[in-house]
Short mmCIF file of C-alpha atoms and ligand atoms in Angstrom, two decimals:
data_model
loop_
_atom_site.label_atom_id
_atom_site.label_comp_id
_atom_site.label_asym_id
_atom_site.label_seq_id
_atom_site.Cartn_x
_atom_site.Cartn_y
_atom_site.Cartn_z
CA MET A 1 29.24 10.95 2.19
CA ILE A 2 26.89 12.06 5.35
CA LYS A 3 27.47 14.01 8.07
CA VAL A 4 25.39 15.03 10.98
CA GLU A 5 26.34 18.71 12.65
CA ASN A 6 24.98 19.27 15.77
CA VAL A 7 22.29 17.52 15.62
CA ASP A 8 18.84 17.60 18.50
CA LYS A 9 16.26 15.78 18.02
CA TYR A 10 13.18 16.66 20.17
CA PHE A 11 9.76 14.31 20.03
CA GLY A 12 7.46 17.25 22.70
CA LYS A 13 10.10 17.24 25.94
CA LEU A 14 11.82 14.26 25.22
CA HIS A 15 15.23 14.67 24.17
CA VAL A 16 16.44 12.15 22.26
CA LEU A 17 19.06 12.94 20.07
CA LYS A 18 21.92 14.93 22.07
CA ASN A 19 24.32 17.52 20.05
CA VAL A 20 24.70 14.56 17.66
CA ASP A 21 28.00 14.70 15.37
CA PHE A 22 28.61 12.04 13.51
CA HIS A 23 29.77 10.93 9.40
CA VAL A 24 30.08 8.00 6.95
CA ASP A 25 32.57 8.24 4.28
CA PRO A 26 32.35 6.63 1.66
CA GLY A 27 32.71 2.95 1.15
CA GLU A 28 32.41 2.57 5.00
CA VAL A 29 30.27 0.31 7.12
CA VAL A 30 29.41 1.46 10.09
CA CYS A 31 27.54 -0.57 12.83
CA VAL A 32 25.51 1.26 15.44
CA ILE A 33 24.92 -0.32 18.62
CA GLY A 34 23.12 0.99 22.19
CA PRO A 35 20.17 -0.13 24.61
CA SER A 36 16.91 0.84 23.42
CA GLY A 37 15.37 3.79 22.63
CA SER A 38 18.78 5.22 22.67
CA GLY A 39 17.93 7.19 19.66
CA LYS A 40 19.36 4.64 16.82
CA SER A 41 16.46 4.75 15.07
CA THR A 42 15.69 8.29 14.96
CA LEU A 43 18.87 9.15 13.92
CA LEU A 44 18.42 7.07 10.85
CA ARG A 45 15.12 8.34 10.57
CA CYS A 46 16.14 11.56 10.25
CA LEU A 47 18.85 10.94 7.62
CA ASN A 48 16.13 10.63 5.22
CA HIS A 49 13.37 13.43 6.52
CA LEU A 50 11.24 10.53 8.21
CA GLU A 51 11.71 12.50 10.97
CA ARG A 52 12.92 16.22 11.16
CA ILE A 53 15.56 17.45 13.35
CA THR A 54 14.89 19.97 15.59
CA ASN A 55 18.57 20.88 15.57
CA GLY A 56 21.61 20.89 13.52
CA LYS A 57 22.67 20.11 9.44
CA ILE A 58 22.77 17.32 8.20
CA TYR A 59 24.74 16.47 4.72
CA ILE A 60 24.24 14.15 1.85
CA GLY A 61 27.07 13.29 -0.30
CA GLY A 62 28.36 16.69 0.26
CA GLU A 63 24.87 18.75 -0.12
CA LEU A 64 23.19 20.04 2.81
CA VAL A 65 20.05 18.84 2.89
CA ASP A 66 18.58 19.87 6.19
CA TYR A 67 19.70 22.76 7.93
CA ARG A 68 16.89 23.67 11.50
CA GLU A 69 17.83 25.65 14.82
CA ASN A 70 14.10 25.66 17.36
CA ASP A 71 12.30 23.32 14.42
CA ARG A 72 12.32 26.14 12.12
CA ASP A 73 14.06 25.72 8.54
CA LYS A 74 17.47 27.47 8.02
CA MET A 75 17.17 26.91 4.26
CA VAL A 76 14.55 26.45 1.79
CA ILE A 77 15.20 22.40 0.95
CA GLU A 78 13.53 22.44 -2.78
CA HIS A 79 11.61 19.54 -3.26
CA GLU A 80 13.97 18.42 -6.46
CA LYS A 81 17.02 18.36 -3.51
CA VAL A 82 14.65 15.90 -1.26
CA VAL A 83 13.46 13.15 -3.81
CA ALA A 84 17.45 13.42 -5.21
CA MET A 85 18.20 12.77 -1.58
CA CYS A 86 15.88 10.10 -0.72
CA GLY A 87 17.13 8.59 -4.02
CA GLU A 88 21.15 8.18 -1.97
CA LEU A 89 20.03 6.88 0.57
CA GLY A 90 18.09 3.31 0.81
CA MET A 91 16.44 2.49 3.96
CA VAL A 92 15.93 -1.00 5.44
CA PHE A 93 13.14 -1.87 8.17
CA GLN A 94 12.84 -3.99 10.85
CA ARG A 95 9.71 -5.33 9.50
CA PHE A 96 10.29 -5.11 5.82
CA ASN A 97 7.49 -2.82 5.20
CA LEU A 98 7.06 -4.33 1.45
CA PHE A 99 4.07 -3.97 -0.57
CA PRO A 100 1.53 -6.48 0.34
CA HIS A 101 -0.04 -5.88 -2.64
CA LYS A 102 2.74 -6.43 -4.84
CA THR A 103 4.31 -9.46 -6.12
CA ALA A 104 8.11 -9.37 -4.92
CA VAL A 105 9.21 -8.47 -8.46
CA GLU A 106 6.88 -5.92 -8.59
CA ASN A 107 8.11 -4.54 -4.99
CA LEU A 108 10.54 -3.49 -6.39
CA MET A 109 9.39 -2.25 -9.70
CA LEU A 110 7.42 0.39 -8.71
CA ALA A 111 9.72 3.18 -7.00
CA PRO A 112 11.69 3.20 -10.02
CA MET A 113 8.50 3.26 -12.18
CA THR A 114 6.81 5.60 -10.30
CA VAL A 115 9.28 8.37 -9.42
CA LYS A 116 12.03 7.47 -12.44
CA LYS A 117 9.38 7.02 -14.24
CA ILE A 118 11.46 4.10 -15.88
CA ASP A 119 9.38 1.29 -18.58
CA LYS A 120 7.94 -1.78 -17.20
CA ALA A 121 10.47 -3.92 -19.17
CA THR A 122 13.47 -1.92 -18.51
CA ALA A 123 12.25 -2.15 -14.69
CA ARG A 124 11.53 -5.99 -14.44
CA GLU A 125 14.81 -6.49 -15.98
CA LYS A 126 16.55 -4.63 -13.40
CA ALA A 127 14.37 -6.05 -10.88
CA MET A 128 14.86 -10.15 -11.78
CA ASP A 129 18.75 -8.98 -11.32
CA LEU A 130 18.16 -7.68 -7.35
CA LEU A 131 16.29 -10.53 -6.61
CA LYS A 132 19.04 -12.97 -8.30
CA MET A 133 21.64 -11.39 -6.26
CA VAL A 134 19.42 -11.84 -3.29
CA GLY A 135 19.08 -15.62 -4.04
CA LEU A 136 14.93 -14.69 -4.80
CA SER A 137 14.77 -15.36 -8.50
CA ASP A 138 12.67 -18.21 -8.14
CA LYS A 139 10.11 -16.12 -5.84
CA ALA A 140 9.70 -13.09 -7.77
CA ASP A 141 5.66 -13.55 -8.75
CA GLU A 142 5.18 -14.49 -4.71
CA TYR A 143 3.08 -12.03 -2.95
CA PRO A 144 5.31 -11.19 0.26
CA VAL A 145 2.65 -13.53 2.98
CA ARG A 146 3.66 -16.31 0.74
CA LEU A 147 7.46 -15.39 1.27
CA SER A 148 9.94 -15.98 5.22
CA GLY A 149 10.49 -13.33 7.16
CA GLY A 150 13.75 -14.18 5.64
CA GLN A 151 13.22 -13.40 2.12
CA GLN A 152 10.72 -11.20 2.61
CA GLN A 153 13.72 -8.80 4.38
CA ARG A 154 16.06 -10.09 1.22
CA VAL A 155 12.82 -8.69 -1.16
CA ALA A 156 12.71 -5.41 1.04
CA ILE A 157 16.93 -4.95 0.65
CA ALA A 158 16.77 -5.64 -3.45
CA ARG A 159 13.59 -2.98 -3.56
CA ALA A 160 15.92 -0.37 -1.63
CA LEU A 161 18.55 -1.00 -4.05
CA ALA A 162 16.47 -0.59 -6.96
CA MET A 163 16.42 2.91 -7.01
CA GLU A 164 20.12 2.71 -7.28
CA PRO A 165 20.87 4.54 -3.89
CA LYS A 166 24.57 5.41 -2.62
CA ILE A 167 23.43 4.64 0.99
CA MET A 168 22.14 1.82 2.42
CA LEU A 169 20.61 2.57 6.15
CA PHE A 170 19.24 -0.50 7.68
CA ASP A 171 16.89 -0.32 11.11
CA GLU A 172 17.84 -3.35 12.91
CA PRO A 173 17.05 -6.18 9.82
CA THR A 174 16.95 -8.85 12.05
CA SER A 175 15.26 -8.31 14.91
CA ALA A 176 11.63 -9.05 13.75
CA LEU A 177 13.27 -12.54 11.89
CA ASP A 178 13.32 -15.85 13.86
CA PRO A 179 17.05 -16.77 14.96
CA GLU A 180 17.10 -19.00 11.97
CA LEU A 181 16.43 -16.86 9.29
CA VAL A 182 18.69 -14.04 10.62
CA GLY A 183 21.90 -15.19 9.02
CA GLU A 184 20.25 -15.34 5.45
CA VAL A 185 19.86 -11.52 5.29
CA LEU A 186 23.19 -10.75 7.43
CA ALA A 187 25.06 -12.89 4.21
CA VAL A 188 23.32 -10.47 1.70
CA MET A 189 24.52 -7.83 3.60
CA LYS A 190 27.67 -8.78 3.99
CA LYS A 191 27.86 -9.13 -0.10
CA LEU A 192 26.07 -5.93 -0.26
CA ALA A 193 29.46 -4.79 2.37
CA LEU A 194 32.05 -6.44 -0.06
CA SER A 195 30.59 -4.61 -3.27
CA GLY A 196 31.72 -1.69 -1.83
CA MET A 197 28.02 -0.20 -0.50
CA THR A 198 28.39 2.74 1.71
CA MET A 199 26.31 1.38 4.58
CA MET A 200 24.72 2.50 8.25
CA VAL A 201 23.51 -0.31 10.01
CA VAL A 202 21.62 0.24 13.14
CA THR A 203 21.96 -3.98 14.69
CA HIS A 204 22.17 -6.50 17.87
CA GLU A 205 24.47 -8.90 15.78
CA MET A 206 27.42 -8.09 17.19
CA GLY A 207 29.27 -10.68 15.12
CA PHE A 208 27.95 -8.98 12.03
CA ALA A 209 29.67 -5.38 13.34
CA ARG A 210 32.78 -7.15 14.43
CA GLU A 211 32.89 -8.68 11.13
CA VAL A 212 31.57 -6.51 8.41
CA ALA A 213 31.84 -2.89 10.02
CA SER A 214 35.08 -0.34 8.93
CA ARG A 215 33.18 0.90 12.24
CA VAL A 216 31.61 0.60 15.31
CA VAL A 217 29.91 3.13 16.95
CA PHE A 218 28.18 2.96 20.39
CA MET A 219 24.89 5.20 21.19
CA ASP A 220 22.91 6.17 24.42
CA GLU A 221 20.45 8.40 25.11
CA GLY A 222 20.30 10.18 22.25
CA VAL A 223 24.44 10.66 22.68
CA ILE A 224 27.39 8.79 21.06
CA LEU A 225 29.67 7.51 23.37
CA GLU A 226 32.10 5.33 21.69
CA GLU A 227 33.52 5.32 17.80
CA ALA A 228 36.31 2.66 16.98
CA PRO A 229 37.01 0.23 14.60
CA PRO A 230 36.27 -3.06 15.45
CA ASN A 231 38.75 -4.63 17.15
CA GLU A 232 39.09 -1.96 19.53
CA PHE A 233 36.13 -1.83 20.11
CA PHE A 234 34.95 -5.20 21.02
CA GLY A 235 38.58 -5.36 21.92
CA ASN A 236 39.61 -2.54 24.12
CA PRO A 237 35.75 -0.71 25.56
CA LYS A 238 36.62 2.78 27.24
CA ASN A 239 33.70 3.90 28.31
CA GLU A 240 31.82 2.25 30.99
CA ARG A 241 28.45 1.84 29.84
CA LEU A 242 29.86 0.53 26.35
CA LYS A 243 31.42 -2.17 28.96
CA SER A 244 28.11 -2.65 31.33
CA PHE A 245 26.22 -3.22 27.44
CA LEU A 246 28.21 -5.24 25.63
CA LYS A 247 29.05 -7.86 29.19
CA LYS A 248 25.05 -8.06 29.16
CA MET A 249 24.81 -8.76 25.33
CA ILE A 250 27.02 -12.20 25.36
CA MET B 1 -50.16 -6.46 -16.48
CA ASN B 2 -50.24 -4.96 -19.81
CA ILE B 3 -47.59 -3.80 -22.40
CA ASN B 4 -48.07 -0.05 -21.45
CA GLN B 5 -47.87 -1.24 -17.65
CA ILE B 6 -44.79 -2.72 -18.34
CA LYS B 7 -43.29 0.14 -20.01
CA MET B 8 -43.86 2.30 -17.01
CA PHE B 9 -42.67 -0.59 -14.63
CA ALA B 10 -39.38 -0.63 -16.95
CA SER B 11 -38.84 3.42 -17.51
CA GLY B 12 -39.20 3.47 -13.68
CA THR B 13 -36.30 0.64 -13.00
CA LEU B 14 -34.59 2.26 -15.72
CA THR B 15 -34.79 5.55 -13.76
CA THR B 16 -33.65 4.28 -10.53
CA LEU B 17 -30.62 2.48 -11.95
CA GLU B 18 -29.46 6.04 -13.54
CA LEU B 19 -29.86 8.09 -10.64
CA THR B 20 -28.02 5.20 -8.16
CA LEU B 21 -25.56 4.27 -10.74
CA VAL B 22 -24.46 7.89 -11.61
CA SER B 23 -24.53 8.70 -7.99
CA MET B 24 -22.21 5.84 -6.42
CA PHE B 25 -19.74 6.96 -9.21
CA ILE B 26 -19.78 10.55 -9.01
CA GLY B 27 -20.13 10.11 -5.35
CA THR B 28 -17.08 7.78 -5.11
CA MET B 29 -14.56 10.04 -6.29
CA LEU B 30 -16.10 13.08 -3.93
CA GLY B 31 -15.70 10.68 -1.39
CA LEU B 32 -11.84 9.74 -1.92
CA VAL B 33 -11.00 13.97 -2.17
CA LEU B 34 -13.27 14.73 0.86
CA ALA B 35 -11.58 11.67 2.05
CA LEU B 36 -7.93 12.98 2.13
CA GLY B 37 -9.09 16.00 3.00
CA ARG B 38 -9.82 14.66 6.12
CA ILE B 39 -6.84 12.91 6.79
CA SER B 40 -4.92 16.12 5.25
CA LYS B 41 -2.04 17.94 7.94
CA ILE B 42 -4.16 21.77 6.49
CA LYS B 43 -6.26 22.54 9.79
CA ALA B 44 -8.58 24.71 7.50
CA ILE B 45 -9.45 21.45 4.88
CA ASN B 46 -9.83 19.62 7.94
CA ARG B 47 -12.80 21.55 9.22
CA ILE B 48 -14.15 22.25 6.43
CA VAL B 49 -14.48 18.64 5.33
CA TRP B 50 -15.48 17.28 9.17
CA THR B 51 -18.12 20.19 8.97
CA TYR B 52 -19.94 18.86 5.66
CA VAL B 53 -19.46 15.11 7.22
CA TRP B 54 -21.46 16.09 9.66
CA PHE B 55 -23.86 17.69 7.82
CA PHE B 56 -24.50 15.19 5.56
CA ARG B 57 -24.58 12.54 7.91
CA GLY B 58 -26.66 14.18 10.50
CA THR B 59 -29.48 15.23 8.68
CA PRO B 60 -32.21 13.38 6.82
CA LEU B 61 -31.61 12.41 3.24
CA LEU B 62 -35.01 13.38 2.15
CA LEU B 63 -34.45 16.57 3.50
CA GLN B 64 -31.30 17.32 1.54
CA ILE B 65 -33.21 16.52 -1.27
CA MET B 66 -35.75 19.27 -0.40
CA ILE B 67 -33.10 21.85 -0.15
CA VAL B 68 -31.53 20.71 -3.07
CA TYR B 69 -34.72 20.89 -4.99
CA TYR B 70 -37.15 23.84 -3.33
CA GLY B 71 -34.49 25.41 -1.46
CA VAL B 72 -31.79 26.49 -3.49
CA PRO B 73 -33.89 28.10 -6.09
CA LEU B 74 -35.64 29.99 -3.19
CA ILE B 75 -32.03 30.80 -1.96
CA LEU B 76 -30.86 31.98 -5.67
CA LYS B 77 -33.87 34.20 -5.67
CA ASP B 78 -33.13 35.61 -2.62
CA ILE B 79 -29.60 36.81 -2.91
CA PHE B 80 -30.15 37.02 -6.98
CA GLY B 81 -33.80 38.11 -7.20
CA ARG B 82 -34.15 35.22 -9.58
CA ALA B 83 -34.94 31.45 -9.38
CA THR B 84 -33.68 28.55 -11.84
CA ALA B 85 -34.87 25.49 -10.14
CA LEU B 86 -32.62 22.69 -11.91
CA PRO B 87 -33.73 19.82 -13.42
CA MET B 88 -35.33 16.85 -11.75
CA PHE B 89 -33.64 14.29 -12.41
CA ILE B 90 -30.19 16.15 -11.81
CA ALA B 91 -30.91 17.37 -8.05
CA GLY B 92 -31.91 13.78 -7.28
CA CYS B 93 -28.33 12.88 -7.98
CA LEU B 94 -26.89 15.89 -7.08
CA ALA B 95 -28.82 15.32 -3.36
CA LEU B 96 -27.43 11.55 -3.68
CA ILE B 97 -23.86 12.32 -4.17
CA LEU B 98 -23.40 15.21 -1.42
CA ASN B 99 -25.22 12.64 1.13
CA THR B 100 -23.66 9.33 -0.28
CA GLY B 101 -19.94 11.34 -0.60
CA ALA B 102 -20.05 12.00 3.03
CA TYR B 103 -20.55 8.71 3.95
CA LEU B 104 -17.74 7.06 1.76
CA ALA B 105 -15.17 9.74 2.70
CA GLU B 106 -15.38 8.15 6.54
CA ILE B 107 -15.05 4.82 4.76
CA PHE B 108 -12.93 5.88 3.01
CA ARG B 109 -10.73 7.61 5.88
CA ALA B 110 -10.98 4.38 8.02
CA GLY B 111 -10.05 2.49 5.18
CA ILE B 112 -7.04 4.71 4.88
CA GLU B 113 -6.03 5.25 8.33
CA SER B 114 -6.22 1.05 8.72
CA ILE B 115 -3.09 0.72 6.62
CA ASP B 116 0.10 -0.10 8.70
CA LYS B 117 2.24 3.49 8.92
CA GLY B 118 5.28 1.50 7.77
CA GLN B 119 3.54 1.44 4.61
CA MET B 120 4.14 5.23 4.26
CA GLU B 121 7.56 5.55 5.14
CA ALA B 122 8.66 2.64 3.07
CA ALA B 123 7.27 4.42 0.03
CA LYS B 124 8.24 7.87 1.21
CA ALA B 125 11.99 6.05 1.94
CA LEU B 126 12.19 4.92 -2.00
CA GLY B 127 11.65 8.64 -2.81
CA MET B 128 7.78 8.17 -3.74
CA SER B 129 5.84 12.00 -3.05
CA TYR B 130 3.21 11.46 -0.82
CA ARG B 131 0.83 11.90 -3.77
CA GLN B 132 2.52 9.29 -5.87
CA ALA B 133 2.38 7.14 -2.35
CA MET B 134 -1.84 7.05 -1.21
CA PHE B 135 -1.82 6.52 -4.74
CA LYS B 136 0.19 3.48 -5.70
CA VAL B 137 1.01 2.35 -2.45
CA ILE B 138 -1.97 2.73 0.25
CA ILE B 139 -4.98 3.53 -1.69
CA PRO B 140 -4.91 -0.21 -3.67
CA GLN B 141 -4.36 -1.75 -0.02
CA THR B 142 -7.27 -0.51 1.24
CA ILE B 143 -9.94 -1.37 -2.01
CA LYS B 144 -9.88 -5.32 -0.63
CA ARG B 145 -11.24 -3.87 3.16
CA LEU B 146 -13.29 -1.27 1.85
CA ILE B 147 -15.42 -3.46 -0.97
CA PRO B 148 -18.13 -4.59 2.36
CA PRO B 149 -18.97 -1.01 3.51
CA TYR B 150 -19.20 0.07 -0.25
CA SER B 151 -20.99 -2.09 -1.41
CA ASN B 152 -23.46 -1.40 1.74
CA GLU B 153 -23.24 2.17 1.00
CA PHE B 154 -24.38 0.87 -2.70
CA THR B 155 -27.34 -0.86 -1.31
CA MET B 156 -28.19 2.13 0.34
CA ILE B 157 -28.00 3.92 -2.00
CA LEU B 158 -30.37 2.07 -4.60
CA LYS B 159 -33.74 1.49 -1.67
CA ASP B 160 -33.05 5.43 -0.64
CA SER B 161 -33.31 6.64 -4.52
CA SER B 162 -36.51 6.01 -4.05
CA LEU B 163 -36.91 8.79 -1.48
CA VAL B 164 -36.30 11.83 -5.02
CA SER B 165 -39.69 10.75 -5.15
CA VAL B 166 -40.41 13.24 -3.45
CA ILE B 167 -39.67 16.03 -5.48
CA GLY B 168 -41.96 14.13 -7.75
CA LEU B 169 -39.06 12.40 -10.03
CA THR B 170 -40.60 8.79 -11.13
CA GLU B 171 -38.39 6.18 -9.93
CA LEU B 172 -39.49 3.01 -9.61
CA ALA B 173 -41.16 3.09 -6.32
CA ARG B 174 -43.11 6.17 -7.07
CA GLN B 175 -43.97 4.32 -11.12
CA ALA B 176 -45.13 1.82 -8.68
CA ASN B 177 -47.41 4.01 -6.36
CA GLN B 178 -48.99 5.57 -9.09
CA LEU B 179 -50.32 2.15 -10.70
CA ALA B 180 -51.12 0.50 -7.50
CA ASN B 181 -53.39 3.68 -7.27
CA GLY B 182 -54.49 3.81 -10.63
CA THR B 183 -55.41 0.63 -11.14
CA GLY B 184 -56.70 -0.19 -7.23
CA ASN B 185 -53.90 -3.29 -7.50
CA TRP B 186 -51.88 -3.51 -4.27
CA VAL B 187 -49.92 -5.92 -6.47
CA PHE B 188 -47.82 -3.40 -8.21
CA LEU B 189 -46.17 -2.74 -4.97
CA PHE B 190 -45.09 -6.01 -4.63
CA TYR B 191 -43.69 -6.09 -8.03
CA ALA B 192 -41.45 -3.10 -6.95
CA ALA B 193 -40.36 -5.20 -4.21
CA GLY B 194 -39.54 -7.99 -5.93
CA VAL B 195 -37.41 -5.32 -8.49
CA TYR B 196 -35.51 -3.51 -5.97
CA LEU B 197 -34.32 -7.20 -4.05
CA PHE B 198 -33.31 -8.53 -7.37
CA LEU B 199 -31.00 -5.64 -8.11
CA THR B 200 -29.77 -5.68 -4.21
CA THR B 201 -28.88 -9.20 -4.76
CA ILE B 202 -27.50 -8.76 -8.04
CA SER B 203 -25.19 -5.94 -6.49
CA THR B 204 -24.28 -7.82 -3.30
CA VAL B 205 -23.06 -11.03 -5.12
CA ILE B 206 -21.38 -8.97 -7.24
CA PHE B 207 -19.43 -7.33 -4.67
CA ASN B 208 -18.81 -10.42 -3.29
CA LYS B 209 -17.68 -11.98 -6.19
CA LEU B 210 -14.63 -8.52 -6.29
CA GLU B 211 -13.67 -9.14 -2.75
CA LYS B 212 -12.91 -12.89 -3.81
CA ARG B 213 -11.02 -11.28 -6.69
CA TYR B 214 -9.22 -8.84 -4.53
CA SER B 215 -8.27 -11.69 -1.96
CA VAL B 216 -5.19 -12.86 -3.50
CA TYR B 217 -2.03 -11.16 -1.68
CA LEU B 218 -4.31 -11.56 2.37
N1 ATP C 1 7.27 9.64 16.71
C1 ATP C 1 7.33 9.97 18.19
N2 ATP C 1 6.86 10.30 18.47
C2 ATP C 1 7.40 10.02 20.03
N3 ATP C 1 8.72 9.60 20.79
C3 ATP C 1 9.13 8.84 19.99
C4 ATP C 1 9.01 8.64 18.06
N4 ATP C 1 9.95 7.50 18.48
C5 ATP C 1 10.63 7.62 19.26
N5 ATP C 1 10.17 8.37 20.16
C6 ATP C 1 10.94 7.80 22.11
O1 ATP C 1 12.20 8.33 20.86
C7 ATP C 1 13.30 7.67 22.02
C8 ATP C 1 14.37 7.04 21.26
O2 ATP C 1 13.63 5.98 20.08
P1 ATP C 1 14.45 4.90 19.36
O3 ATP C 1 13.34 4.44 18.17
O4 ATP C 1 15.43 6.12 17.86
O5 ATP C 1 15.14 4.44 19.83
P2 ATP C 1 15.85 2.95 19.63
O6 ATP C 1 17.41 3.38 19.76
O7 ATP C 1 15.98 3.07 17.89
O8 ATP C 1 15.29 1.82 20.01
P3 ATP C 1 15.05 0.40 19.79
O9 ATP C 1 16.79 -0.21 19.62
O10 ATP C 1 14.20 -0.15 21.07
O11 ATP C 1 14.61 0.54 18.04
C9 ATP C 1 12.89 6.58 22.71
O12 ATP C 1 11.86 6.94 24.16
C10 ATP C 1 10.95 6.51 22.24
O13 ATP C 1 10.03 6.38 22.81
MG1 MG C 2 15.23 1.26 16.74
#
């Protein structure tokens, strides 16, 4: 579903991703953990072109969507392909990034109507279904400022789903939330995982990773140091840095 | 005031209003285009717009009006050997448009740049193009914060439209001055002041109302 080959990413001189090889299979839920600044967000952002890689190849759904060497494109990416690719990837941000000038339901309707030219009535119907799925039918006509952080993040998840992505990317979706609001967001994500959605989740929620992930990946200083199913990952970690990281987390 | 004087006064007021509304309407579109050029990643466009804004904000509006009305025909004459002057009203509007465009460009640019970067990213992650994101997500969010400085610029142009009297266009200030001189009665000048105050106050009230209406989501 996602395949990343020999990817390097530099910010100026700062080497943030170091020859990363990585893949996510259909239906998998991959959790990525690692210390702050290790490049987890950057990896996610490179997948949907919010950042461009310096070297390497990225495949989405079997299609080569990015191939660069020394910051230069080695292939011509047609605009349609980028749009199609973004359609396959939904993204949920740490700070929600809801559109504040739109109500919850309008937040869900905007992209389908603008990008896919879906008519308003259909978009609204679909949006209401999704709000129901995240348990927020009664908040459809509220503006984001009137919602709690947990509710905003659930709207943000529904908004990404409104574009019918095949893969959902989550960048620390619960880190900006008060502890008592984390549960409701994780519950929605778990529901999504159980429905068979392919997911890649950067998170510090070890409980979630343990329970929901099919595979857990440890990243440090731009390198993937360990990947394993959760039992093995948490029960029998091999890498020393992972061991000390896990100790600190508990 | 006799009926004739009232008519002249009304026509001067109308000209001032026309100058203001036309200039602000077209100037707003120009300002938006310039603002987008100013934040564009293309260096050349950026430079051109910067220079434009630098020129029109750094020179007096009065001089700009003279350049458009008197200067341009002379320039054309030097180049093509034939001088064609713009009609007075058009020249006046054009100068005001070029000027307010530069001021509005800076106002709009600041507005766009004040929007959180996450908004553009969210829009892009949903598959929107830069253009779609700009017009559906970013610019609508700037409107509320733009209303106060825009209202300010509107008032400036309403008052500064009096400067076009220098090219002989009889708007409110010039009309009042002519009446005062003709009759020897200074009260006409204060009638004009009254009309300006009325118009600036009304426009401020309207913009304040608009701002309140856009406050729902804050
Ligand atoms: N746009 C940018 N320009 C320059 N440096 C950046 C940029 N974005 C990230 N970095 C740097 O790249 C490194 C990796 O950042 P990244 O956000 O991917 O880390 P992270 O693993 O997501 O950390 P966190 O857990 O704090 O979110 C950091 O050193 C960061 O300062
Ligand atoms: Mg991060």
